[in-house]
Amino acid sequence: MAAESVSILYGSLPLDDNFGGSTNDEGSMNVHVDPLTIHLADDVMHVKAWEFPGWGSATSESADPAELKDLDATLVAATHAHRLGEWPATAICGNDILSSCLYTAGIVAVRAGKLAPVAMAVVAAILYLYRYIYGEVVNAIPLNGGSYNALLNTTTKRIASVAAALGILSYVATGVVSGTSACTYLQSLVPSLPIVHASVGLLFFFALLSIIGIRESAGVALVIFVVHTTTLIVLCGMSVVFLIQDKAAILRANFHADYPDVSVAGAAYAVLVLVSTHVGQIRVHGSLSTALFFGTCTAMLGISGFETSAQFVEDQAPGVFPKTLRNMWWGVAIFNPSISFLSLAVLPLPILTTHKDTVLSAMAKAVGGRGLETWVAVDAFVVLSGAVLTAYVGITGLVRRLALDRILPSGLLATNRWRGTNHWIVLAYFGISASLVVALRGQVDTLSGVYTFAFLALMILFGVGCMLLKFKRSDLLKQHAEGRENAPWGVVVVGVGCMVLALGGNLVSDPAVLSIACVYFSIVMGIVMVMFERVFVLRLLLALVTAMWPKSKGEKKRTAAGDGNGAELLNGHRNNSSGDQSTTGDDIGNDGGGGYVDESSSAGASPFHALSSPGMSIARAIHAINGPPILFFCKRPHLPTLNKAILYVRQNEQTAQLYIVHVTEKREDMDAFASVVSLFDRIYPKLKIDFVQVVTHGYVGFGPAVVEWVSRKYHTPKNLMFIKQPSHDCAHTIANNMLYPSQDREMKQLTFTCRNCSHNERVPEHCIYVNKLVKDARNQMDVLPEDIIDDPTLQRDFDVVCPMCGQQGAAFIRSHDGVKQSTLALIWICLNRDCQTDDNGNRLPTHRWMDDAFR
């Protein structure tokens, strides 16, 4: 049964005369176009019935303004509820990064000798660059995921999955290595302590703590962080005293020692010296260059944990993330070089290299005796245990994001009624980590090398993500108030280059790590890719089953036709002979559609009936996986944008249904928009494309409340919704998968909105918008809002000349000089009642304070 020829006005053609275009200030061409009408001829599309999701429809939905207002208030309250402050967030990742000095000081001394402090300082300088790389990316896209999040917004999901696999591998290695290292330190005090059993018990304890909740875990982490920092300060202070009393004799002796020899892979050495040699380990005579290079490469392990803060940024209060980066950098810059230098002043190099795994305990014993040694050993156990907690927090944030993006099973998102935490993620991580401890029998040297490989690879990928963000998403990058969070191209290139050299140096000095790391990485990547490509795997399995169990002889050929029955067939319902499609709202612009018809069987036949029983089960599984829809919010029917969105969904998402959602404040004639969507619905028969118009009835248009309303209406998580990259003037930006007020520019137009009548009006130009909403419920702006008056971070200038009326009596409120935060609004408030009045002396509407929030 063939479809009738249909004419659809869907696009446009450029005019003659140099394409009828003009070039704007940014160098882009504005092309003037004429209408183009396309005639769809009769056609037959050969698509299996069970793969056809049905033709799309056009629907209009009405959102209640009162409901949107309640959602807006709920979202604003949720933004600031149960968020981590500066120091709890710093403690979670700081325990990992500051615990690294427990083992890096010794192993760096083995490679760099007397240049170990210099190598530590070089690493701190490289980390300073990454402080701004991380700040710029996360400031633009403040979502959990770290490197995965950066690559997801600049590349494809398949490429981002590589970073996800490395992240999972890194956190598994972190938990196992830190747990066993903590128990090894404790064994120095309790020789009979079984490492394997103690490590498993430690992992289980922090699993329970993670199930209790991140805020409670952060409290424990903060206590550990304070105790460890105090211990390091005491140890450094007593080491300085020892240095003075010893008159730097040990330090001078160490500085007169030769540079240590290093072992490198034979193949790498051949490349470096341009000679032919056998493949194997070669002992290279130590020099200043080898000590500095290999010492710096090894010292990179001393900053592990820096990437963790980006994994739980959604759990941090606004403005906290850059502070955690700053605090971690200061911790690394102060303690790592200082402890490395003081270890050379306290311990002779032979003793230092002998006790390379317990350098701090050896230092404590030398400067403070047995008592201080015991204190340091207990502190090492505690802070390494804190690194285990960091691994739990990091893996929870990462896996939760991957599950929301349907890269890992959605069952991992289940929360318990007791604390509302993702217990399956925690328990799965505990099971994997504990099994590794048992399998390796507590010997985690090889896993330490894997951890180094995974960590450095993640840092490189994050830097590459920053480069791609600059290149492909430059408008998305937002400048901090003082521009300090921006990473210039030179900073990014140098930072990534240093990380690449560090990774290469570690692999050259221990090439066995690469093969071991590849084995572990292949296992994790295989699991991730099977989940990501599970539809493709099932289709291969279906083809195999179909070949082994041939189709029934009664199967009939299916063709595409135009009677509107496709959706009914897919759902196994009886066909609607009228060809109408049911919609949940007011039907607009529906052109009837088409469907799949069996020319000889009953119209009500199931699309799976031609498959054998095993094949039918597999096809139903594919159907279930492709069931959840994807939503794309679209402002206008721009053909290239719509096509790119559809191609992205086909290449990256596992779905058979796409909603094109258009939000408008009042009902409009959307037949043209619906026709364009209908055209794309015909072009991609394996993807059901529906058009949805959401009418807010005078309430502010596209924004957080509308996104939340649509999410609830269609039972679709916000991770399965996306928009085109916001323009530079967009009033919203991305955070927590919702849209919040933009920080792109200082000058913003605002709107007053009345909660009773939904009336809204533009704010006069003299209101200068920076970031957060200023809230008050006053009807007149002749009195300063109390929340502005009581805010200690604001500076006020009264009796200022009003830029509107030219009289004194205005107040100008702004941030105090030196206050670094992004939670304020700079605003002019004129206290002159005669300012902006009509002929009768009545104040104009633009001077009313209509609502408790700017929108």
mmCIF file of C-alpha atoms in Angstrom, residues 207-433:
data_model
loop_
_atom_site.group_PDB
_atom_site.id
_atom_site.type_symbol
_atom_site.label_atom_id
_atom_site.label_comp_id
_atom_site.label_asym_id
_atom_site.label_seq_id
_atom_site.Cartn_x
_atom_site.Cartn_y
_atom_site.Cartn_z
ATOM 1 C CA ALA A 207 31.299 1.385 52.452
ATOM 2 C CA LEU A 208 28.912 1.664 55.402
ATOM 3 C CA LEU A 209 29.968 5.273 55.958
ATOM 4 C CA SER A 210 29.295 6.079 52.307
ATOM 5 C CA ILE A 211 25.841 4.512 52.506
ATOM 6 C CA ILE A 212 25.084 6.746 55.495
ATOM 7 C CA GLY A 213 25.625 9.827 53.302
ATOM 8 C CA ILE A 214 28.135 12.258 51.839
ATOM 9 C CA ARG A 215 27.558 14.998 54.413
ATOM 10 C CA GLU A 216 28.285 12.634 57.281
ATOM 11 C CA SER A 217 31.230 11.219 55.344
ATOM 12 C CA ALA A 218 32.486 14.761 54.769
ATOM 13 C CA GLY A 219 32.412 15.376 58.517
ATOM 14 C CA VAL A 220 34.639 12.361 59.104
ATOM 15 C CA ALA A 221 36.890 13.426 56.240
ATOM 16 C CA LEU A 222 37.227 16.917 57.725
ATOM 17 C CA VAL A 223 38.347 15.505 61.087
ATOM 18 C CA ILE A 224 40.914 13.300 59.324
ATOM 19 C CA PHE A 225 42.093 16.251 57.249
ATOM 20 C CA VAL A 226 42.609 18.492 60.277
ATOM 21 C CA VAL A 227 44.466 15.784 62.236
ATOM 22 C CA HIS A 228 46.722 14.958 59.294
ATOM 23 C CA THR A 229 47.517 18.598 58.552
ATOM 24 C CA THR A 230 48.371 19.142 62.207
ATOM 25 C CA THR A 231 50.630 16.088 62.158
ATOM 26 C CA LEU A 232 52.502 17.342 59.090
ATOM 27 C CA ILE A 233 52.979 20.783 60.653
ATOM 28 C CA VAL A 234 54.349 19.245 63.877
ATOM 29 C CA LEU A 235 56.659 16.906 61.948
ATOM 30 C CA CYS A 236 57.965 19.751 59.769
ATOM 31 C CA GLY A 237 58.507 21.965 62.808
ATOM 32 C CA MET A 238 60.483 19.331 64.700
ATOM 33 C CA SER A 239 62.485 18.551 61.543
ATOM 34 C CA VAL A 240 63.468 22.229 61.279
ATOM 35 C CA VAL A 241 64.611 22.140 64.882
ATOM 36 C CA PHE A 242 66.639 19.008 64.133
ATOM 37 C CA LEU A 243 68.148 20.703 61.062
ATOM 38 C CA ILE A 244 69.267 23.651 63.150
ATOM 39 C CA GLN A 245 70.678 21.494 65.914
ATOM 40 C CA ASP A 246 72.487 19.268 63.412
ATOM 41 C CA LYS A 247 73.859 22.378 61.679
ATOM 42 C CA ALA A 248 72.731 20.912 58.349
ATOM 43 C CA ALA A 249 75.436 18.253 58.424
ATOM 44 C CA ILE A 250 73.203 15.488 56.979
ATOM 45 C CA LEU A 251 71.796 17.900 54.403
ATOM 46 C CA ARG A 252 75.272 18.883 53.183
ATOM 47 C CA ALA A 253 76.324 15.261 52.974
ATOM 48 C CA ASN A 254 73.252 14.391 50.896
ATOM 49 C CA PHE A 255 73.878 17.324 48.550
ATOM 50 C CA HIS A 256 77.398 16.047 47.898
ATOM 51 C CA ALA A 257 76.081 12.609 46.873
ATOM 52 C CA ASP A 258 76.035 11.586 43.214
ATOM 53 C CA TYR A 259 72.851 11.520 41.196
ATOM 54 C CA PRO A 260 71.181 8.084 41.333
ATOM 55 C CA ASP A 261 71.293 5.788 38.326
ATOM 56 C CA VAL A 262 67.983 5.016 36.658
ATOM 57 C CA SER A 263 66.641 2.018 34.754
ATOM 58 C CA VAL A 264 64.874 2.590 31.448
ATOM 59 C CA ALA A 265 63.455 0.362 28.759
ATOM 60 C CA GLY A 266 66.026 -0.675 26.182
ATOM 61 C CA ALA A 267 63.896 0.351 23.208
ATOM 62 C CA ALA A 268 63.328 3.800 24.642
ATOM 63 C CA TYR A 269 67.006 4.224 25.380
ATOM 64 C CA ALA A 270 67.835 3.282 21.790
ATOM 65 C CA VAL A 271 65.541 5.974 20.506
ATOM 66 C CA LEU A 272 67.034 8.561 22.853
ATOM 67 C CA VAL A 273 70.668 7.889 22.002
ATOM 68 C CA LEU A 274 70.069 6.822 18.388
ATOM 69 C CA VAL A 275 71.877 3.499 18.701
ATOM 70 C CA SER A 276 70.804 -0.069 18.142
ATOM 71 C CA THR A 277 70.383 -2.086 21.314
ATOM 72 C CA HIS A 278 68.436 -5.002 22.665
ATOM 73 C CA VAL A 279 65.025 -4.591 24.250
ATOM 74 C CA GLY A 280 65.187 -4.776 28.011
ATOM 75 C CA GLN A 281 66.022 -2.751 31.088
ATOM 76 C CA ILE A 282 69.161 -0.613 30.797
ATOM 77 C CA ARG A 283 70.903 1.064 33.690
ATOM 78 C CA VAL A 284 71.591 4.703 32.785
ATOM 79 C CA HIS A 285 74.200 6.679 34.670
ATOM 80 C CA GLY A 286 72.630 9.398 36.777
ATOM 81 C CA SER A 287 72.895 13.037 35.821
ATOM 82 C CA LEU A 288 71.147 16.296 36.524
ATOM 83 C CA SER A 289 68.787 15.788 33.562
ATOM 84 C CA THR A 290 67.855 12.194 34.444
ATOM 85 C CA ALA A 291 67.343 13.098 38.112
ATOM 86 C CA LEU A 292 65.137 16.058 37.291
ATOM 87 C CA PHE A 293 63.119 14.344 34.532
ATOM 88 C CA PHE A 294 62.474 10.972 36.135
ATOM 89 C CA GLY A 295 62.108 12.542 39.576
ATOM 90 C CA THR A 296 59.424 14.887 38.254
ATOM 91 C CA CYS A 297 57.646 12.026 36.477
ATOM 92 C CA THR A 298 57.581 10.007 39.675
ATOM 93 C CA ALA A 299 56.512 13.003 41.761
ATOM 94 C CA MET A 300 53.329 13.287 39.660
ATOM 95 C CA LEU A 301 51.930 10.557 41.879
ATOM 96 C CA GLY A 302 52.000 13.112 44.671
ATOM 97 C CA ILE A 303 49.067 15.051 43.209
ATOM 98 C CA SER A 304 46.690 12.121 42.784
ATOM 99 C CA GLY A 305 43.295 13.070 44.113
ATOM 100 C CA PHE A 306 43.257 16.494 42.478
ATOM 101 C CA GLU A 307 40.733 15.227 39.913
ATOM 102 C CA THR A 308 38.289 14.008 42.573
ATOM 103 C CA SER A 309 36.671 17.356 43.331
ATOM 104 C CA ALA A 310 35.253 17.464 39.790
ATOM 105 C CA GLN A 311 33.491 14.145 40.412
ATOM 106 C CA PHE A 312 31.145 15.537 43.076
ATOM 107 C CA VAL A 313 30.854 19.186 42.041
ATOM 108 C CA GLU A 314 27.042 18.897 42.072
ATOM 109 C CA ASP A 315 27.214 18.177 45.814
ATOM 110 C CA GLN A 316 29.178 21.367 46.479
ATOM 111 C CA ALA A 317 27.654 24.736 47.291
ATOM 112 C CA PRO A 318 27.949 27.470 44.641
ATOM 113 C CA GLY A 319 31.473 28.898 44.446
ATOM 114 C CA VAL A 320 33.057 26.078 46.445
ATOM 115 C CA PHE A 321 34.738 24.168 43.609
ATOM 116 C CA PRO A 322 37.423 26.757 42.711
ATOM 117 C CA LYS A 323 38.194 27.104 46.407
ATOM 118 C CA THR A 324 38.831 23.371 46.705
ATOM 119 C CA LEU A 325 41.258 23.609 43.791
ATOM 120 C CA ARG A 326 43.029 26.526 45.447
ATOM 121 C CA ASN A 327 43.239 24.786 48.825
ATOM 122 C CA MET A 328 44.557 21.542 47.328
ATOM 123 C CA TRP A 329 47.182 23.394 45.354
ATOM 124 C CA TRP A 330 48.422 25.231 48.414
ATOM 125 C CA GLY A 331 48.613 21.938 50.301
ATOM 126 C CA VAL A 332 50.735 20.380 47.565
ATOM 127 C CA ALA A 333 52.887 23.474 47.064
ATOM 128 C CA ILE A 334 53.673 23.795 50.780
ATOM 129 C CA PHE A 335 53.941 20.267 52.148
ATOM 130 C CA ASN A 336 55.366 18.149 49.313
ATOM 131 C CA PRO A 337 58.551 20.183 48.623
ATOM 132 C CA SER A 338 58.986 20.952 52.348
ATOM 133 C CA ILE A 339 58.762 17.327 53.462
ATOM 134 C CA SER A 340 61.034 16.240 50.619
ATOM 135 C CA PHE A 341 63.630 18.852 51.610
ATOM 136 C CA LEU A 342 63.381 18.103 55.321
ATOM 137 C CA SER A 343 63.706 14.357 54.724
ATOM 138 C CA LEU A 344 67.091 15.087 53.113
ATOM 139 C CA ALA A 345 67.994 17.173 56.148
ATOM 140 C CA VAL A 346 67.026 14.435 58.622
ATOM 141 C CA LEU A 347 67.853 11.124 56.932
ATOM 142 C CA PRO A 348 70.984 10.156 54.976
ATOM 143 C CA LEU A 349 70.147 9.136 51.410
ATOM 144 C CA PRO A 350 70.892 5.404 51.940
ATOM 145 C CA ILE A 351 68.473 5.290 54.882
ATOM 146 C CA LEU A 352 65.959 7.420 52.992
ATOM 147 C CA THR A 353 65.910 5.035 50.022
ATOM 148 C CA THR A 354 65.768 2.005 52.317
ATOM 149 C CA HIS A 355 62.646 3.358 54.081
ATOM 150 C CA LYS A 356 61.136 4.800 50.895
ATOM 151 C CA ASP A 357 57.669 3.435 51.714
ATOM 152 C CA THR A 358 57.637 4.764 55.285
ATOM 153 C CA VAL A 359 59.727 7.933 55.055
ATOM 154 C CA LEU A 360 57.566 9.990 57.432
ATOM 155 C CA SER A 361 57.771 7.337 60.159
ATOM 156 C CA ALA A 362 61.561 7.228 59.781
ATOM 157 C CA MET A 363 61.706 11.032 59.970
ATOM 158 C CA ALA A 364 59.489 11.050 63.049
ATOM 159 C CA LYS A 365 61.673 8.503 64.803
ATOM 160 C CA ALA A 366 64.818 10.495 63.975
ATOM 161 C CA VAL A 367 63.495 13.854 65.221
ATOM 162 C CA GLY A 368 61.033 12.849 67.940
ATOM 163 C CA GLY A 369 61.739 9.313 69.027
ATOM 164 C CA ARG A 370 59.340 6.396 69.380
ATOM 165 C CA GLY A 371 56.409 8.541 70.526
ATOM 166 C CA LEU A 372 56.336 10.729 67.444
ATOM 167 C CA GLU A 373 56.903 7.681 65.237
ATOM 168 C CA THR A 374 53.803 6.053 66.700
ATOM 169 C CA TRP A 375 51.795 9.242 66.205
ATOM 170 C CA VAL A 376 52.868 9.522 62.555
ATOM 171 C CA ALA A 377 52.165 5.838 61.880
ATOM 172 C CA VAL A 378 48.650 6.135 63.315
ATOM 173 C CA ASP A 379 48.089 9.339 61.357
ATOM 174 C CA ALA A 380 49.279 7.617 58.181
ATOM 175 C CA PHE A 381 46.783 4.839 58.743
ATOM 176 C CA VAL A 382 43.984 7.324 59.322
ATOM 177 C CA VAL A 383 44.715 9.623 56.367
ATOM 178 C CA LEU A 384 45.220 6.724 53.949
ATOM 179 C CA SER A 385 41.875 5.481 55.177
ATOM 180 C CA GLY A 386 40.531 8.911 54.287
ATOM 181 C CA ALA A 387 41.808 8.336 50.764
ATOM 182 C CA VAL A 388 39.606 5.236 50.675
ATOM 183 C CA LEU A 389 36.649 7.477 51.503
ATOM 184 C CA THR A 390 37.714 9.774 48.642
ATOM 185 C CA ALA A 391 37.570 6.798 46.300
ATOM 186 C CA TYR A 392 34.045 5.954 47.443
ATOM 187 C CA VAL A 393 32.849 9.527 46.941
ATOM 188 C CA GLY A 394 34.522 9.810 43.540
ATOM 189 C CA ILE A 395 33.281 6.476 42.205
ATOM 190 C CA THR A 396 29.740 7.206 43.403
ATOM 191 C CA GLY A 397 29.609 10.520 41.556
ATOM 192 C CA LEU A 398 31.126 9.055 38.387
ATOM 193 C CA VAL A 399 29.048 5.863 38.240
ATOM 194 C CA ARG A 400 25.876 7.762 39.040
ATOM 195 C CA ARG A 401 26.552 10.067 36.093
ATOM 196 C CA LEU A 402 27.294 7.102 33.806
ATOM 197 C CA ALA A 403 24.101 5.350 34.885
ATOM 198 C CA LEU A 404 22.065 8.507 34.275
ATOM 199 C CA ASP A 405 23.593 8.653 30.798
ATOM 200 C CA ARG A 406 22.659 4.979 30.255
ATOM 201 C CA ILE A 407 26.277 3.873 29.872
ATOM 202 C CA LEU A 408 25.972 1.710 32.991
ATOM 203 C CA PRO A 409 22.842 -0.127 34.225
ATOM 204 C CA SER A 410 20.135 2.168 35.585
ATOM 205 C CA GLY A 411 19.634 -0.218 38.508
ATOM 206 C CA LEU A 412 22.739 1.323 40.083
ATOM 207 C CA LEU A 413 20.714 4.512 40.631
ATOM 208 C CA ALA A 414 18.461 2.843 43.181
ATOM 209 C CA THR A 415 18.426 4.664 46.523
ATOM 210 C CA ASN A 416 17.643 3.303 49.954
ATOM 211 C CA ARG A 417 14.794 4.621 52.065
ATOM 212 C CA TRP A 418 17.052 4.993 55.088
ATOM 213 C CA ARG A 419 19.488 7.618 53.809
ATOM 214 C CA GLY A 420 18.584 8.100 50.149
ATOM 215 C CA THR A 421 22.068 7.069 48.968
ATOM 216 C CA ASN A 422 23.030 4.887 45.997
ATOM 217 C CA HIS A 423 23.811 1.735 47.941
ATOM 218 C CA TRP A 424 24.268 -0.534 44.909
ATOM 219 C CA ILE A 425 27.109 1.631 43.619
ATOM 220 C CA VAL A 426 28.832 1.517 46.998
ATOM 221 C CA LEU A 427 28.334 -2.212 47.480
ATOM 222 C CA ALA A 428 29.475 -3.017 43.937
ATOM 223 C CA TYR A 429 32.632 -0.980 44.463
ATOM 224 C CA PHE A 430 33.277 -2.715 47.780
ATOM 225 C CA GLY A 431 32.840 -6.134 46.186
ATOM 226 C CA ILE A 432 35.279 -5.390 43.361
ATOM 227 C CA SER A 433 37.886 -3.761 45.617
#
